[in-house]
Short mmCIF file of C-alpha atoms in Angstrom, two decimals:
data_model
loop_
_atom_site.label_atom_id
_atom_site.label_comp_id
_atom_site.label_asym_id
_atom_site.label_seq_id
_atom_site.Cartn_x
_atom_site.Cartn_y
_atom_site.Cartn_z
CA UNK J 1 0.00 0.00 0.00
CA UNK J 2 2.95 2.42 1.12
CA UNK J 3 4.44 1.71 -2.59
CA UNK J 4 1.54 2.27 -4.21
CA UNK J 5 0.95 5.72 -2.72
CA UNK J 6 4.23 6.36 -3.45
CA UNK J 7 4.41 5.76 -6.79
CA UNK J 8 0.94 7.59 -7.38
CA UNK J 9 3.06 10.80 -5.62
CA UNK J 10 5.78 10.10 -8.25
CA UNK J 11 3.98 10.19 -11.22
CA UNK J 12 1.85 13.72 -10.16
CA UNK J 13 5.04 15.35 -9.27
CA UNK J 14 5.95 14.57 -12.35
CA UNK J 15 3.03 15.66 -14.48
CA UNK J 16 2.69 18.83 -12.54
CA UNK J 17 5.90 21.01 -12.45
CA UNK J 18 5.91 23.15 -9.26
CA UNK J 19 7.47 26.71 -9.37
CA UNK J 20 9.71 26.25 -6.87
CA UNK J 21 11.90 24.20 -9.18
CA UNK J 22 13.42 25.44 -12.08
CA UNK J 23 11.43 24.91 -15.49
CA UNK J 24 13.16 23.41 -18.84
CA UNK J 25 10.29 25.11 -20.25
CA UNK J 26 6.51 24.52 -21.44
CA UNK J 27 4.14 25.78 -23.78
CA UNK J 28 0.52 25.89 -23.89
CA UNK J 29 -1.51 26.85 -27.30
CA UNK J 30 -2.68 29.93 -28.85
CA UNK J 31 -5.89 30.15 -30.49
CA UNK J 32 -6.88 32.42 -33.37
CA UNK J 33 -10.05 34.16 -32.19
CA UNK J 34 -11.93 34.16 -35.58
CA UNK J 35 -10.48 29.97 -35.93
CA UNK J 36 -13.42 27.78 -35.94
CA UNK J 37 -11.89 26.06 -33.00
CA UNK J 38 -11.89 28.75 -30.79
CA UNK J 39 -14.93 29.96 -28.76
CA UNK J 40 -15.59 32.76 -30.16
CA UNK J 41 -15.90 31.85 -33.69
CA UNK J 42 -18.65 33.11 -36.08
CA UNK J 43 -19.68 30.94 -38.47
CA UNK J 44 -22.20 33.68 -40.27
CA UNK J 45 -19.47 36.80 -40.80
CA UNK J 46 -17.72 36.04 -44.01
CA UNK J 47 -13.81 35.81 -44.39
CA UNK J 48 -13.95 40.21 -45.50
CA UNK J 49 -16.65 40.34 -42.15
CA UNK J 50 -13.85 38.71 -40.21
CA UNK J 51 -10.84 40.93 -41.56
CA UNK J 52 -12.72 43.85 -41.16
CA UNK J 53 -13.63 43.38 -37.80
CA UNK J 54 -10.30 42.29 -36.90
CA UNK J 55 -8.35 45.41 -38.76
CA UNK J 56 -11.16 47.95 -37.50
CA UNK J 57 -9.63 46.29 -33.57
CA UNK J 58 -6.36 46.79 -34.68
CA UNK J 59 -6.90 50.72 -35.67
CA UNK J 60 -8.69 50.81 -31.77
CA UNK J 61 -5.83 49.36 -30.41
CA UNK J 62 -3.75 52.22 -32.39
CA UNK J 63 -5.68 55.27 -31.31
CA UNK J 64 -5.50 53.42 -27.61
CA UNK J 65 -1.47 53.48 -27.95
CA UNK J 66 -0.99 56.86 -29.01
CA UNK J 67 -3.28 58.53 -26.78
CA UNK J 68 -0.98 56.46 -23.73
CA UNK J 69 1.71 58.67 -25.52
CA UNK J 70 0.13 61.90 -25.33
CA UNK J 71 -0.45 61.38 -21.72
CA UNK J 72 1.19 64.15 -19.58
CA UNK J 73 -0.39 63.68 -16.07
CA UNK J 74 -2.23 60.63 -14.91
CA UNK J 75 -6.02 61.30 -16.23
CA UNK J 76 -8.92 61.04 -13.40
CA UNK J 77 -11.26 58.63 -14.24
CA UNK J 78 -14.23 60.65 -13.70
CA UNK J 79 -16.97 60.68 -16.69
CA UNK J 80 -16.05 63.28 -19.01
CA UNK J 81 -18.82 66.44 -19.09
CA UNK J 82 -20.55 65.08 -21.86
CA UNK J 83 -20.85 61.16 -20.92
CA UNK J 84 -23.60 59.56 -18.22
CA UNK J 85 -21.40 56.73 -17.38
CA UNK J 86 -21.52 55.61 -13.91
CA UNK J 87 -18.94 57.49 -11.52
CA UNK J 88 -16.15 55.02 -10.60
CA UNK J 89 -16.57 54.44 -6.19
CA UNK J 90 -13.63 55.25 -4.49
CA UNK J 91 -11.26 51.63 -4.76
CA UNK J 92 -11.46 51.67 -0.97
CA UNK J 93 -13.55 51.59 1.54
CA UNK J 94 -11.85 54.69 3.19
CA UNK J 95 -13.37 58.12 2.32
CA UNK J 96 -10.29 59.67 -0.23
CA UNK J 97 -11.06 59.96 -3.62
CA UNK J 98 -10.69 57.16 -6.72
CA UNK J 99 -7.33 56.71 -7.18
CA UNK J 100 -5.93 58.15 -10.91
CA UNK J 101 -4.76 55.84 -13.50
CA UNK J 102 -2.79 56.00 -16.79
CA UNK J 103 -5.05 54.75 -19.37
CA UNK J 104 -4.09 51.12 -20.58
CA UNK J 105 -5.36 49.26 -24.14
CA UNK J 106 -8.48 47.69 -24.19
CA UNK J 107 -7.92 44.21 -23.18
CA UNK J 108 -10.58 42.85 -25.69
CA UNK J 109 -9.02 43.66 -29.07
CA UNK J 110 -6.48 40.86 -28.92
CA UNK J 111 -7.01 38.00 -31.56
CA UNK J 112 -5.12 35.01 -29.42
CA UNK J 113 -6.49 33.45 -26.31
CA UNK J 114 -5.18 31.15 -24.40
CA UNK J 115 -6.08 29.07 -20.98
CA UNK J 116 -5.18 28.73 -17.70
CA UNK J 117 -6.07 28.09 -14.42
CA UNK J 118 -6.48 29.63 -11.10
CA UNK J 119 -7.06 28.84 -7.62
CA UNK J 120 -6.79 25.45 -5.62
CA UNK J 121 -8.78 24.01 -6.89
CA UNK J 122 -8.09 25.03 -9.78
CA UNK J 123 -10.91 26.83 -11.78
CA UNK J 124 -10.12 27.50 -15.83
CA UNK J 125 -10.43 30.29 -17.92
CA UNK J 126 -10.13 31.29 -21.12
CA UNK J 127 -7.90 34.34 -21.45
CA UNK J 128 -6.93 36.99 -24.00
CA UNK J 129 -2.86 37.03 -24.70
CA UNK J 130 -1.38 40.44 -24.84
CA UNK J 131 1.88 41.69 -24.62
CA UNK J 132 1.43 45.19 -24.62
CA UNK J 133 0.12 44.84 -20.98
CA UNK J 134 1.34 44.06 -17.34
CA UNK J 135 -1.33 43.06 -15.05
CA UNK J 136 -3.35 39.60 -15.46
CA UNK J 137 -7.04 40.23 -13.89
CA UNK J 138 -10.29 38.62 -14.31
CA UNK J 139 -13.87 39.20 -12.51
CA UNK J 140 -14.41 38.11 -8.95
CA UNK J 141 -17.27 37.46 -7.16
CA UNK J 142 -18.56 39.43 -5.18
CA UNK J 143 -18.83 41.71 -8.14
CA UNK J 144 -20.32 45.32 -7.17
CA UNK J 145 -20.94 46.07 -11.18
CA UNK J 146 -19.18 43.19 -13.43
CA UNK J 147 -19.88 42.68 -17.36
CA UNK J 148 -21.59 39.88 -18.13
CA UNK J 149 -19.48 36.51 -18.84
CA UNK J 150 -20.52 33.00 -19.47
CA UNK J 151 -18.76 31.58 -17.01
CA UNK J 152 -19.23 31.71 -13.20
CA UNK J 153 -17.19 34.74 -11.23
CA UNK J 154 -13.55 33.89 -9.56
CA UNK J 155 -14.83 32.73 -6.03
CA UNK J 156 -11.23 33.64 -4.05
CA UNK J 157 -12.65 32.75 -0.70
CA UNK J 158 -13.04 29.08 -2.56
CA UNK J 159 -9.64 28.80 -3.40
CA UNK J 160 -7.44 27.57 -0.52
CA UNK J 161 -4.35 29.14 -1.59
CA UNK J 162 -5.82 33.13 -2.31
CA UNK J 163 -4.44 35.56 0.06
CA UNK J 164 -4.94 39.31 -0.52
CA UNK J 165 -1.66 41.10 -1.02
CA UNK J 166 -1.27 44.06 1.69
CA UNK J 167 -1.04 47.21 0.87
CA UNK J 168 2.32 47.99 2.27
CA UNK J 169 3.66 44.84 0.42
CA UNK J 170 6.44 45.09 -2.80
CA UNK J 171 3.92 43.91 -5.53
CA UNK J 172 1.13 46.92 -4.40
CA UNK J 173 3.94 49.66 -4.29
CA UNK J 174 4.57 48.85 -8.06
CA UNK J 175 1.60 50.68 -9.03
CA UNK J 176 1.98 54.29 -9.59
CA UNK J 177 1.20 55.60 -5.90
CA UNK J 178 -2.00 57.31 -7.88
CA UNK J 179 -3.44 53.59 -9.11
CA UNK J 180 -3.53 52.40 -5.93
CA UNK J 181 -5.16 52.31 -2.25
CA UNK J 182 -5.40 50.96 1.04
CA UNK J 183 -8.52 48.87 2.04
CA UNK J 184 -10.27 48.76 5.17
CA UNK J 185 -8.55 45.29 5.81
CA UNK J 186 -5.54 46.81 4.84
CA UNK J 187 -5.67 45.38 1.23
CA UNK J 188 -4.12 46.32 -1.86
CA UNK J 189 -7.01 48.14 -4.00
CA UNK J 190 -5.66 48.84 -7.60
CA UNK J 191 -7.54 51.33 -10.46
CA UNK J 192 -7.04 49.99 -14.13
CA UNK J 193 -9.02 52.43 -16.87
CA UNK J 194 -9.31 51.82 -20.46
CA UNK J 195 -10.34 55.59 -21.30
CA UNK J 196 -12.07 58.16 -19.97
CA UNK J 197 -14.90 56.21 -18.74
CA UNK J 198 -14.10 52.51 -18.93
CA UNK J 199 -11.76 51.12 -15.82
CA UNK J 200 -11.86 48.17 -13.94
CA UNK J 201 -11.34 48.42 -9.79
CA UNK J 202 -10.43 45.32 -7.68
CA UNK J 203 -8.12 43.76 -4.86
CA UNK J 204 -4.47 42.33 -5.56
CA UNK J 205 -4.34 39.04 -4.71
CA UNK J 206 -1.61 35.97 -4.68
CA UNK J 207 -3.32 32.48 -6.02
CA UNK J 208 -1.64 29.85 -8.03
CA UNK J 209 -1.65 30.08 -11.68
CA UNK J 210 -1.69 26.56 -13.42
CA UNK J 211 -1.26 25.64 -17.01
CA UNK J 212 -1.87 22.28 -19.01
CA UNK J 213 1.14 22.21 -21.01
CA UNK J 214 1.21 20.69 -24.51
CA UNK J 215 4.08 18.92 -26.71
CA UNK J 216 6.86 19.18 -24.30
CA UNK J 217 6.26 15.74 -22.34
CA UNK J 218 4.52 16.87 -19.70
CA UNK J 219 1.27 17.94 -17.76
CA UNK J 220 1.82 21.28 -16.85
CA UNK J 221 2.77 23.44 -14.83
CA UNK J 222 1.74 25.70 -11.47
CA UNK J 223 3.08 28.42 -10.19
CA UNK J 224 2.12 29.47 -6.34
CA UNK J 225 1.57 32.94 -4.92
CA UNK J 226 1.16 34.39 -8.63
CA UNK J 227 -0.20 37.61 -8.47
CA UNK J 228 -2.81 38.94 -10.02
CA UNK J 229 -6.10 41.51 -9.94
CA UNK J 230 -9.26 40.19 -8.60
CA UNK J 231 -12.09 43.09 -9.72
CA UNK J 232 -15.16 44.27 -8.11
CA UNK J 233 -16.12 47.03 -9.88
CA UNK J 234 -16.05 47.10 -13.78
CA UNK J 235 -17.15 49.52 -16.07
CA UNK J 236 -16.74 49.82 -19.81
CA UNK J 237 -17.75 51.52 -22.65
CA UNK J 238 -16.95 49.03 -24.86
CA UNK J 239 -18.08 45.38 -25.57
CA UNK J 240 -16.01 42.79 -24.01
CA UNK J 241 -17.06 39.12 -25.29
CA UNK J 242 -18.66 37.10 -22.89
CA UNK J 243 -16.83 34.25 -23.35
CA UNK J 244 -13.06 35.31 -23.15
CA UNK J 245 -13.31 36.37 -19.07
CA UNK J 246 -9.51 36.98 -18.27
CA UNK J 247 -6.50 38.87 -19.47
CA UNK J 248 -2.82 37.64 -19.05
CA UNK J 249 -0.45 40.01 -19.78
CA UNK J 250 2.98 39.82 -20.94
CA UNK J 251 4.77 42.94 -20.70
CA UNK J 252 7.73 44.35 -19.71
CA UNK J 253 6.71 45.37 -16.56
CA UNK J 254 7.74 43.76 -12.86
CA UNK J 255 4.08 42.86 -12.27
CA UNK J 256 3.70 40.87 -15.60
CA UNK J 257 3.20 36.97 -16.02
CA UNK J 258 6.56 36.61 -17.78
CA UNK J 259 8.52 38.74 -15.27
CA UNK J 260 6.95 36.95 -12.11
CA UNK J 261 8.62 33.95 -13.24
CA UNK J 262 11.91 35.09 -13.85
CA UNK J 263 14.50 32.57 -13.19
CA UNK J 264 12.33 29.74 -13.25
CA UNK J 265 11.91 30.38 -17.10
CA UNK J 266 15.35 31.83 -17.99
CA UNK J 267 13.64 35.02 -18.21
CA UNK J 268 12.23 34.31 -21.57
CA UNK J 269 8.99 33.52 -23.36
CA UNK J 270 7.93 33.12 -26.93
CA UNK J 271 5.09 32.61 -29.08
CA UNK J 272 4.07 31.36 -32.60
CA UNK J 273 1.21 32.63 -34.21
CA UNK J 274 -0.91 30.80 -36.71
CA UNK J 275 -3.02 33.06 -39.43
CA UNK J 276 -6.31 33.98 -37.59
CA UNK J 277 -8.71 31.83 -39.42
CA UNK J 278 -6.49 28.66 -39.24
CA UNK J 279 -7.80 25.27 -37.95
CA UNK J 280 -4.77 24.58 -35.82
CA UNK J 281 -3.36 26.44 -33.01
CA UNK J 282 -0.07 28.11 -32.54
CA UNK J 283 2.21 27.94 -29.15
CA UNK J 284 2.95 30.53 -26.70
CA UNK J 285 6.01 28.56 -24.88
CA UNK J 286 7.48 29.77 -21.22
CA UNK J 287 11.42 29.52 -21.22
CA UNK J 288 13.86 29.03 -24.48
CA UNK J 289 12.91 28.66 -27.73
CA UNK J 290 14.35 26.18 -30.16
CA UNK J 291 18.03 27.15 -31.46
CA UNK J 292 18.10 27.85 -35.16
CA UNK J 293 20.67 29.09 -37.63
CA UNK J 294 18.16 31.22 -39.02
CA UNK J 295 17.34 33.54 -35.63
CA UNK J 296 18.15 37.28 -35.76
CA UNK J 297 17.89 39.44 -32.65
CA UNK J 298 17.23 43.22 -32.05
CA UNK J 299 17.48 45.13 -28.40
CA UNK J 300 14.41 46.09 -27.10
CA UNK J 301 13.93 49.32 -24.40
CA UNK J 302 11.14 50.68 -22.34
CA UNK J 303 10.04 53.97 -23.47
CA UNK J 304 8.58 55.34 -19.78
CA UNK J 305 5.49 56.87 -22.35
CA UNK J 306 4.56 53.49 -23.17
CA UNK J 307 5.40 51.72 -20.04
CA UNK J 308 4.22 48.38 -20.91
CA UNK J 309 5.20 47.97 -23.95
CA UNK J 310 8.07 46.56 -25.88
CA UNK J 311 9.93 49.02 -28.50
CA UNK J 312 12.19 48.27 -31.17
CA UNK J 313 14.03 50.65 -33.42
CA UNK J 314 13.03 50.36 -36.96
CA UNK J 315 16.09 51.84 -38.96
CA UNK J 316 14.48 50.84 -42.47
CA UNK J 317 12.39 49.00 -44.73
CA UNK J 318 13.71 47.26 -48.40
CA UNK J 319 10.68 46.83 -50.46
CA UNK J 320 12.30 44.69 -53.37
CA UNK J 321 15.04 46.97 -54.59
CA UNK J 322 14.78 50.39 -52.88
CA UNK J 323 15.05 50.48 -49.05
CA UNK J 324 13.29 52.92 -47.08
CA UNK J 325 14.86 54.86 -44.48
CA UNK J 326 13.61 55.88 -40.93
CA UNK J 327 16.77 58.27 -39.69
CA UNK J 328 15.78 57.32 -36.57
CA UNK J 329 17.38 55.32 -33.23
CA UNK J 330 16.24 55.00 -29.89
CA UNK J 331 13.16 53.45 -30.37
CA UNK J 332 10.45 53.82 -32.83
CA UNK J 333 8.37 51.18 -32.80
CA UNK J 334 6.26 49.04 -31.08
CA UNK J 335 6.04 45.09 -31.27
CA UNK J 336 2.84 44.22 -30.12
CA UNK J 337 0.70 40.95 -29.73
CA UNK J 338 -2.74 41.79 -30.22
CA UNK J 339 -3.43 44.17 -34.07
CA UNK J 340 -3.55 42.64 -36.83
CA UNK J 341 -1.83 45.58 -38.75
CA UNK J 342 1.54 46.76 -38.68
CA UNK J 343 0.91 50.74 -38.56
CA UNK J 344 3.65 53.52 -39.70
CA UNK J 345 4.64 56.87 -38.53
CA UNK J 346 3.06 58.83 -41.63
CA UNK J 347 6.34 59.86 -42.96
CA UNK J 348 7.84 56.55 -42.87
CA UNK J 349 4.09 55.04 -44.24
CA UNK J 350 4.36 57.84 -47.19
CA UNK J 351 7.61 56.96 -48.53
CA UNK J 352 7.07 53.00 -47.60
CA UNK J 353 3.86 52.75 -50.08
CA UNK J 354 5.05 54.72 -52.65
CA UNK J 355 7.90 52.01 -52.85
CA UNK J 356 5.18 49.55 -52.49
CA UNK J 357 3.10 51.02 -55.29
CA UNK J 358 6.49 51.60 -57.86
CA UNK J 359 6.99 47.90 -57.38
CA UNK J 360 3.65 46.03 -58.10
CA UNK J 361 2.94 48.18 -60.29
CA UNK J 362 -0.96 47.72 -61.05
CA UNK J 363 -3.46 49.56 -60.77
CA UNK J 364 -5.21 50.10 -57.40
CA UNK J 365 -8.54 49.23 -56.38
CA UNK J 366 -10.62 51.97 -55.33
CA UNK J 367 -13.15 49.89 -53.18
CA UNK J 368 -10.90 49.12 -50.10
CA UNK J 369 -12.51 48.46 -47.28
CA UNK J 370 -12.43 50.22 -44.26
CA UNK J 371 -9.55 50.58 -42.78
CA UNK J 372 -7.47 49.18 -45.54
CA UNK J 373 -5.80 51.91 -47.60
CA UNK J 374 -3.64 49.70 -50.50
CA UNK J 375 -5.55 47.14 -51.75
CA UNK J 376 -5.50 45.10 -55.26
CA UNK J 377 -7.36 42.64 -57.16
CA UNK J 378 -5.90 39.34 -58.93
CA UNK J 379 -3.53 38.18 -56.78
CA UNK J 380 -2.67 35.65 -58.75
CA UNK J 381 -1.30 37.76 -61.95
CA UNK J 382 1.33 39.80 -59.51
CA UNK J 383 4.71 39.73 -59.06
CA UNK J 384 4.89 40.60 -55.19
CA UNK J 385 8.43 42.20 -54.08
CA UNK J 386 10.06 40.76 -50.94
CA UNK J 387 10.01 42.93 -47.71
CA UNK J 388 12.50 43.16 -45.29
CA UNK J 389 12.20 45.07 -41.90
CA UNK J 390 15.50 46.41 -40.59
CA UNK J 391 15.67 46.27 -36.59
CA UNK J 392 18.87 47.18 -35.15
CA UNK J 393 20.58 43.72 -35.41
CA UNK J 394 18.10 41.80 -37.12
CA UNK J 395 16.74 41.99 -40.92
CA UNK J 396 12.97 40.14 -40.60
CA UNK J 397 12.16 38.82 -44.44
CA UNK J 398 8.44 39.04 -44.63
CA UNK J 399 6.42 37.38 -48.03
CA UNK J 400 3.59 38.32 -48.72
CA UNK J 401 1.67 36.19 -46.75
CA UNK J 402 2.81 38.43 -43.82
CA UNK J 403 2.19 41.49 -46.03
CA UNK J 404 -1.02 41.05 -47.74
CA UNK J 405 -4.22 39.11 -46.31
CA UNK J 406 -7.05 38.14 -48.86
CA UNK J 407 -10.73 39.06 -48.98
CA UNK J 408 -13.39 38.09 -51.19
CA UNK J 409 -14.35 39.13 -54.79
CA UNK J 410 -10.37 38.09 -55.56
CA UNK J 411 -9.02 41.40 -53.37
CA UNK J 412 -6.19 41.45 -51.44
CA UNK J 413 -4.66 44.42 -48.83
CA UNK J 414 -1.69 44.93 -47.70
CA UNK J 415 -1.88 44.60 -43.62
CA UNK J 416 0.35 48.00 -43.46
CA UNK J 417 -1.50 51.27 -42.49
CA UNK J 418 -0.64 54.77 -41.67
CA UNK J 419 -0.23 55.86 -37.96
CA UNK J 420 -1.02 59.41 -36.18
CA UNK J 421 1.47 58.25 -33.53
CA UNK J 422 4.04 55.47 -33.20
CA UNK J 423 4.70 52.68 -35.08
CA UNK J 424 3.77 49.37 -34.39
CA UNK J 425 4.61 46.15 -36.05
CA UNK J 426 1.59 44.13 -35.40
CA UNK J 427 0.70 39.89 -35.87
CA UNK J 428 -0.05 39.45 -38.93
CA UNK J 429 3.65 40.06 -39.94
CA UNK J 430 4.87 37.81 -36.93
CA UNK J 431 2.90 35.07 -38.08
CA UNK J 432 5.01 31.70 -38.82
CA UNK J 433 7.57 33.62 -36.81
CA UNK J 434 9.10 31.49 -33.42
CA UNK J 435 9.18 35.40 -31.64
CA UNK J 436 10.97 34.82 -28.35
CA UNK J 437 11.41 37.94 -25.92
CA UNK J 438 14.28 37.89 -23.60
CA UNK J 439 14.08 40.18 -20.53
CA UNK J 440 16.93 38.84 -18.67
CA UNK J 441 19.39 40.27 -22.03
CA UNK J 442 16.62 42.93 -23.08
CA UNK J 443 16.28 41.55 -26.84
CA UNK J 444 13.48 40.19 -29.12
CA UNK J 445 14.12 37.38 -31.60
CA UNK J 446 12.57 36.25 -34.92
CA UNK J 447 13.19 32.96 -36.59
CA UNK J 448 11.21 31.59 -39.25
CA UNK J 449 9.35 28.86 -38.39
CA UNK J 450 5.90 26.67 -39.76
CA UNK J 451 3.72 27.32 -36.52
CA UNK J 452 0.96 25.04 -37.73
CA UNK J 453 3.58 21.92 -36.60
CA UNK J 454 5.65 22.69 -34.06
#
């Protein structure tokens, strides 16, 4: 009997990889949100319905970015003058004011989710991936004003291993002293907003994220005293989908999912994207990718104006013959999970089509969807050029797979638009990429890789 216990504790330990012991590595999959395998899937918008809707995110996501730019001061979250929104409660229980926030993305517009598990036991849920943000939060019960979701609230006081983080503890001082208060049980009480009059209020809390891991021989993995926000009070402006009910995000910041596990990953984390409306899934991995001959690496920095975000510098662009300059360094450009499009500073966008246009060649089609701009018909009769991104270190060769996505009525657009603000190089471009991000040596690497198989 004593063997037989023993050997049952074996083989657990050794499906389920505990934090406290340094990780090889693991990867769970990504799933396109407009795949027929994923939940969200809608079998009545066509394959234009489904581009549009997922470009038309991308230009949100856009607008979201630059306005974090043009952020002086921290913005109150107080309805603007002419909006009837609710008025956020104070975060606290104490009688001071809401706390301020910096406006953050909207967590909805990402077109990967993924799933994991919190709590002991362990309750799943089916997340949206995004690297341009820090904090991982979902709904908790009890919920003071919550969206509406499919699946039940977080219950923390039915999870065994949830402890509130204090106020005066390391992980609550790491928001801005203005995002952040003290509860009556001397909790942490964070402010998140997504614009003027969409935020999300809720405790900090430590729980024990858990992932079923795929490919790497394996069951998974769990990581104790994770921490994460548990909201109370959410109000948006916007439509989240019922169905994806948590965010886990993957910036650069100390509170972030990939920086919380530090040295038990090597620091590192990569993904590989799938096109959106493919049948198969890609892989978001947790510690080293692969080693390739073909891998080129750029340096990425933290611009404190977009604190949560990783930025690359973008010196040119070689669109078959004639390269493109930037005359820029420092940091220009954003890689980002979660829009479709790549979007370029409009001087860079300006002289980057009109390279575009000199080498196709054909005439353009003047019924390009919203929010296309270049878009041509035939695909088939074309000679497309190659493309080739120059980071600082690293040439990325795109094709035109990563350039152009097809509609109906034999039209195809190019996935690059103009930008008011900074650049970003978004995941259509990155797909059947192996991206890997490296916080430990600050650098971003691309090799090319079939993401459908790996």
């Amino acid at each position: 009997m004593h063997h037989f216990v023993l050997t049952l504790f074996f083989l657990v330990s050794t499906m389920l990889v505990d934090a406290s012991k340094s990780l090889m590595g693991f990867s769970i999959d990504l799933i396109p949100r407009h795949s027929p395998i994923s939940p969200l899937y809608n079998s009545q918008m066509t394959q234009t319905e489904l581009v549009k809707s997922a470009a038309l995110r991308s230009i949100t996501r856009s607008k979201r970015v630059n306005f974090i730019g043009q952020i002086s001061p921290p913005l109150s979250p107080s309805p603007s003058p002419s909006s009837s929104p609710p008025s956020p409660p104070s975060p606290s229980s104490s009688s001071s004011s809401p706390a301020e926030s910096i406006i953050t993305p909207i967590p909805d517009h990402g077109e990967y989710l993924m799933r994991f598990s919190l709590g002991t036991p362990s309750v799943e849920r089916l997340a949206i991936f995004d690297t341009g943000s820090d904090l991982s939060w979902l709904q908790c019960t009890p919920c003071k004003t919550c969206y509406p979701q499919e699946a039940p609230l977080f219950d923390p006081t039915q999870s065994s291993t949830y402890v509130d983080v204090p106020c005066e503890s390391q992980p609550c001082t790491l928001f801005p002293q203005n995002q952040r208060e003290c509860g009556s049980s001397k909790q942490c009480i964070y402010l998140h907003q997504y614009g003027t009059d969409s935020f999300t209020i809720g405790r900090l809390g430590y729980d024990t994220i858990s992932f079923s891991s795929t490919g790497m021989g394996q069951g998974g993995a769990t990581f104790p005293k994770s921490v994460f926000g548990c909201a109370f009070y959410s109000n948006f402006t916007f439509k989240i989908s019922t169905k994806a009910n948590g965010f886990v995000g993957l910036g650069p910041g100390p509170l972030s999912l990939a920086s919380q596990l530090g040295d038990q990953i090597g620091h590192k984390f990569s993904y590989c994207m799938v096109p959106f409306s493919s049948t198969s899934t890609g892989k978001l991995k947790f510690g080293s990718m692969a080693p390739t001959n073909e891998v080129v690496s750029t340096p990425f920095m933290i611009n404190p104006s977009y604190p949560s975000y990783y930025v690359l510098n973008l010196e040119g662009i070689t669109v078959g013959q004639k390269k493109v300059l930037t005359g820029q360094i420092g940091g220009n450009i954003i890689i980002d999970s979660v829009p479709i499009l790549t979007h370029l500073e409009q001087g860079i966008y300006t002289d980057f089509i009109s390279s575009v246009k000199e080498a196709i060649n054909v005439e353009v089609a003047e019924d390009a969807p919203t929010p296309f701009e270049y878009c041509v018909r035939n695909p088939t009769n074309l000679n497309f050029p190659e493309f080739v991104f120059h980071f600082t270190g690293a040439d990325v060769v795109l094709g035109p797979k990563n350039m152009f996505i097809a509609l109906d009525n034999n039209l195809v657009c190019m996935t690059v638009v103009p930008s008011k603000g900074i650049s970003i190089f978004g995941n259509w471009a990155q797909v059947n990429f192996q991206v890997e991000y490296d916080l430990g040596e600050k650098k971003v690497s691309f090799a090319p890789t079939n993401c459908s198989t790996i």
